[in-house]
CSV table of C-alpha atoms in Angstrom, one decimal:
chain,number,residue,atom,x,y,z
A,22,UNK,CA,0.3,0.1,0.1
A,23,UNK,CA,1.5,3.3,-0.6
A,24,UNK,CA,0.0,6.6,-1.0
A,25,UNK,CA,1.4,10.9,-2.1
A,26,UNK,CA,0.1,13.7,-2.0
A,27,UNK,CA,2.0,16.9,-2.6
A,28,UNK,CA,1.5,20.8,-3.1
A,29,UNK,CA,3.0,23.3,-4.9
A,30,UNK,CA,2.5,27.3,-3.7
A,31,UNK,CA,3.0,30.2,-5.1
A,32,UNK,CA,3.1,32.7,-2.3
A,33,UNK,CA,3.9,35.7,-5.0
A,34,UNK,CA,6.0,35.6,-8.9
A,35,UNK,CA,9.0,35.6,-6.3
A,36,UNK,CA,8.7,32.6,-3.5
A,37,UNK,CA,6.8,29.2,-4.7
A,38,UNK,CA,6.9,26.1,-2.2
A,39,UNK,CA,6.5,22.9,-2.7
A,40,UNK,CA,5.0,20.2,-0.1
A,41,UNK,CA,4.6,16.1,-0.2
A,42,UNK,CA,3.3,13.8,2.0
A,43,UNK,CA,3.8,9.8,1.7
A,44,UNK,CA,3.1,6.7,3.3
A,45,UNK,CA,4.3,3.2,2.2
A,46,UNK,CA,3.7,-0.3,4.3
A,47,UNK,CA,5.1,-3.3,2.6
A,48,UNK,CA,4.8,-7.0,4.3
A,49,UNK,CA,6.0,-10.2,3.6
A,50,UNK,CA,5.8,-13.5,5.1
A,51,UNK,CA,7.4,-16.4,4.4
A,52,UNK,CA,8.4,-20.1,5.7
A,53,UNK,CA,11.4,-22.4,4.6
A,54,UNK,CA,10.7,-25.3,2.7
A,55,UNK,CA,10.7,-28.1,5.1
A,56,UNK,CA,8.7,-26.7,8.1
A,57,UNK,CA,7.2,-29.1,10.4
A,58,UNK,CA,9.1,-32.2,9.4
A,59,UNK,CA,12.1,-33.4,11.4
A,60,UNK,CA,14.7,-34.0,9.2
A,61,UNK,CA,17.5,-33.4,11.6
A,62,UNK,CA,16.3,-36.4,14.1
A,63,UNK,CA,15.9,-38.6,11.2
A,64,UNK,CA,19.7,-38.1,10.5
A,65,UNK,CA,21.1,-39.3,14.3
A,66,UNK,CA,21.2,-35.7,14.6
A,67,UNK,CA,18.9,-34.5,18.1
A,68,UNK,CA,17.5,-31.5,19.9
A,69,UNK,CA,17.8,-29.7,16.5
A,70,UNK,CA,14.7,-29.1,15.0
A,71,UNK,CA,12.5,-27.8,18.3
A,72,UNK,CA,9.9,-25.6,16.9
A,73,UNK,CA,7.9,-25.4,13.6
A,74,UNK,CA,10.1,-22.9,13.3
A,75,UNK,CA,13.5,-24.2,13.5
A,76,UNK,CA,12.2,-26.9,11.5
A,77,UNK,CA,13.4,-28.6,7.6
A,78,UNK,CA,16.7,-29.9,6.7
A,79,UNK,CA,19.7,-29.2,8.6
A,80,UNK,CA,22.6,-27.4,6.3
A,81,UNK,CA,25.5,-29.1,5.8
A,82,UNK,CA,28.2,-27.4,3.7
A,83,UNK,CA,31.8,-28.9,2.8
A,84,UNK,CA,34.5,-27.2,1.7
A,85,UNK,CA,34.5,-26.6,-2.2
A,86,UNK,CA,31.3,-28.5,-2.6
A,87,UNK,CA,27.8,-27.5,-3.0
A,88,UNK,CA,25.9,-26.8,0.2
A,89,UNK,CA,23.1,-28.8,0.7
A,90,UNK,CA,19.7,-28.1,2.8
A,91,UNK,CA,17.1,-25.2,3.7
A,92,UNK,CA,17.4,-22.2,2.4
A,93,UNK,CA,18.8,-19.8,5.0
A,94,UNK,CA,17.1,-16.9,7.2
A,95,UNK,CA,13.2,-18.2,7.2
A,96,UNK,CA,10.8,-17.7,8.5
A,97,UNK,CA,10.6,-14.4,7.5
A,98,UNK,CA,7.7,-11.9,9.3
A,99,UNK,CA,8.5,-8.1,8.7
A,100,UNK,CA,5.6,-5.5,8.2
A,101,UNK,CA,7.2,-1.8,7.0
A,102,UNK,CA,5.5,1.2,7.0
A,103,UNK,CA,7.2,4.4,6.2
A,104,UNK,CA,6.3,8.0,6.9
A,105,UNK,CA,8.0,10.6,5.0
A,106,UNK,CA,7.2,14.4,4.6
A,107,UNK,CA,9.2,16.7,2.2
A,108,UNK,CA,9.3,20.2,2.5
A,109,UNK,CA,11.3,22.9,-0.5
A,110,UNK,CA,10.8,26.7,-0.7
A,111,UNK,CA,12.3,28.9,-3.7
A,112,UNK,CA,13.6,32.5,-3.9
A,113,UNK,CA,13.3,34.4,-6.8
A,114,UNK,CA,15.5,37.4,-6.9
A,115,UNK,CA,16.2,38.5,-10.7
A,116,UNK,CA,18.7,36.2,-11.6
A,117,UNK,CA,19.4,34.8,-8.4
A,118,UNK,CA,17.3,31.3,-7.5
A,119,UNK,CA,17.4,30.0,-3.6
A,120,UNK,CA,16.4,27.1,-3.4
A,121,UNK,CA,16.2,25.5,0.4
A,122,UNK,CA,14.5,22.3,2.2
A,123,UNK,CA,14.4,19.5,4.4
A,124,UNK,CA,12.9,16.0,4.5
A,125,UNK,CA,12.0,14.1,6.9
A,126,UNK,CA,11.5,10.2,7.2
A,127,UNK,CA,10.4,7.5,9.8
A,128,UNK,CA,11.1,4.0,8.7
A,129,UNK,CA,8.9,1.6,11.6
A,130,UNK,CA,10.1,-1.9,10.9
A,131,UNK,CA,8.1,-5.5,12.8
A,132,UNK,CA,10.7,-8.1,11.8
A,133,UNK,CA,11.1,-11.8,13.1
A,134,UNK,CA,13.1,-13.7,10.7
A,135,UNK,CA,15.7,-16.2,12.1
A,136,UNK,CA,18.9,-15.4,11.4
A,137,UNK,CA,21.6,-17.9,10.2
A,138,UNK,CA,20.2,-21.4,9.5
A,139,UNK,CA,17.1,-22.5,11.2
A,140,UNK,CA,16.7,-25.9,11.3
A,141,UNK,CA,20.5,-26.1,12.1
A,142,UNK,CA,23.8,-25.5,10.5
A,143,UNK,CA,27.0,-28.1,9.9
A,144,UNK,CA,30.6,-26.1,7.8
A,145,UNK,CA,33.1,-27.8,7.3
A,146,UNK,CA,36.1,-26.3,5.7
A,147,UNK,CA,37.9,-22.3,6.5
A,148,UNK,CA,34.6,-20.1,6.8
A,149,UNK,CA,34.0,-17.0,8.7
A,150,UNK,CA,31.0,-16.1,10.2
A,151,UNK,CA,29.5,-12.0,10.6
A,152,UNK,CA,27.3,-10.0,12.9
A,153,UNK,CA,24.6,-9.6,10.4
A,154,UNK,CA,23.2,-5.9,9.4
A,155,UNK,CA,21.6,-3.3,11.7
A,156,UNK,CA,18.8,-1.8,9.6
A,157,UNK,CA,18.3,2.2,9.3
A,158,UNK,CA,15.3,3.4,11.7
A,159,UNK,CA,15.3,7.0,10.2
A,160,UNK,CA,16.3,8.8,7.4
A,161,UNK,CA,16.2,12.6,8.0
A,162,UNK,CA,17.8,15.4,5.8
A,163,UNK,CA,18.4,19.5,4.4
A,164,UNK,CA,19.2,20.6,1.9
A,165,UNK,CA,20.2,24.2,0.0
A,166,UNK,CA,20.9,24.8,-3.5
A,167,UNK,CA,21.8,28.4,-5.4
A,168,UNK,CA,21.9,29.5,-9.5
A,169,UNK,CA,23.0,33.0,-10.4
A,170,UNK,CA,22.3,33.8,-14.1
A,171,UNK,CA,24.3,36.5,-15.1
A,172,UNK,CA,23.2,36.7,-18.4
A,173,UNK,CA,20.5,34.6,-20.7
A,174,UNK,CA,23.4,31.9,-21.9
A,175,UNK,CA,25.4,32.1,-18.6
A,176,UNK,CA,24.6,30.6,-15.1
A,177,UNK,CA,26.7,29.3,-12.5
A,178,UNK,CA,24.3,27.0,-10.5
A,179,UNK,CA,25.6,25.2,-7.2
A,180,UNK,CA,22.8,22.4,-6.8
A,181,UNK,CA,20.9,21.2,-4.3
A,182,UNK,CA,24.0,19.8,-1.6
A,183,UNK,CA,22.1,17.3,0.7
A,184,UNK,CA,23.3,17.0,3.9
A,185,UNK,CA,22.3,14.7,6.3
A,186,UNK,CA,22.0,13.1,10.0
A,187,UNK,CA,22.1,17.5,10.8
A,188,UNK,CA,18.8,16.0,12.9
A,189,UNK,CA,19.7,13.3,14.8
A,190,UNK,CA,23.0,15.0,15.3
A,191,UNK,CA,21.3,17.5,17.3
A,192,UNK,CA,19.2,14.7,19.0
A,193,UNK,CA,22.8,13.9,20.7
A,194,UNK,CA,22.5,10.4,18.8
A,195,UNK,CA,25.7,9.1,17.5
A,196,UNK,CA,26.1,8.8,13.5
A,197,UNK,CA,27.6,5.9,12.3
C-alpha cells in the first residue's frame, strides 16, 4: 500500500513552496520448504528441530563442494511502514534563485527472522562468520541549492547539496 500527496503553492512570483507527504506499507511472510519436518532427528542429530520455526533439513557445507539443506534466513515475517514529509521553498530575485528544503523520514519495522540456518548448520572448512547488518530507522536531512544567471546563456548553479544526519546529531545521537 502506498499513498502520496503533493502541493505546490506560489506565495508570490518570487516565492514558491513545494510540500510532499507519503506513506508506504510493505509486508512479507514466508517459511522454509521443510517447515514442520524433523529431518535432523531422522539423520541422528537430536534436539535441532525444536519448533516449527527451526524445522526442516539442516544446512551442511563442505569446503569446495556445493552445500545442501534448507534456504537460510527463514521463516520471515516483516511489516514495514514508511512515513515521509518533504518541503522545499524557492526564492527568486532577478537572475538569482535560492532553494532550501527539509526531508523527514520515519521507518517502522516489525521484523521476525531466524538469522542463519533455522534447522541448524554444519560447516566443514575454513569459513568465517559475520555480524548481521542493523537496518536504519530514520532518514532525515536538509538541503540547500543556489543558482545565479549573469546573462541569458550563462548560469552558475551549485545544485542541491543534501546533508543527512544533522537532525539526529542535534538530538545527541551517534551517527555511523
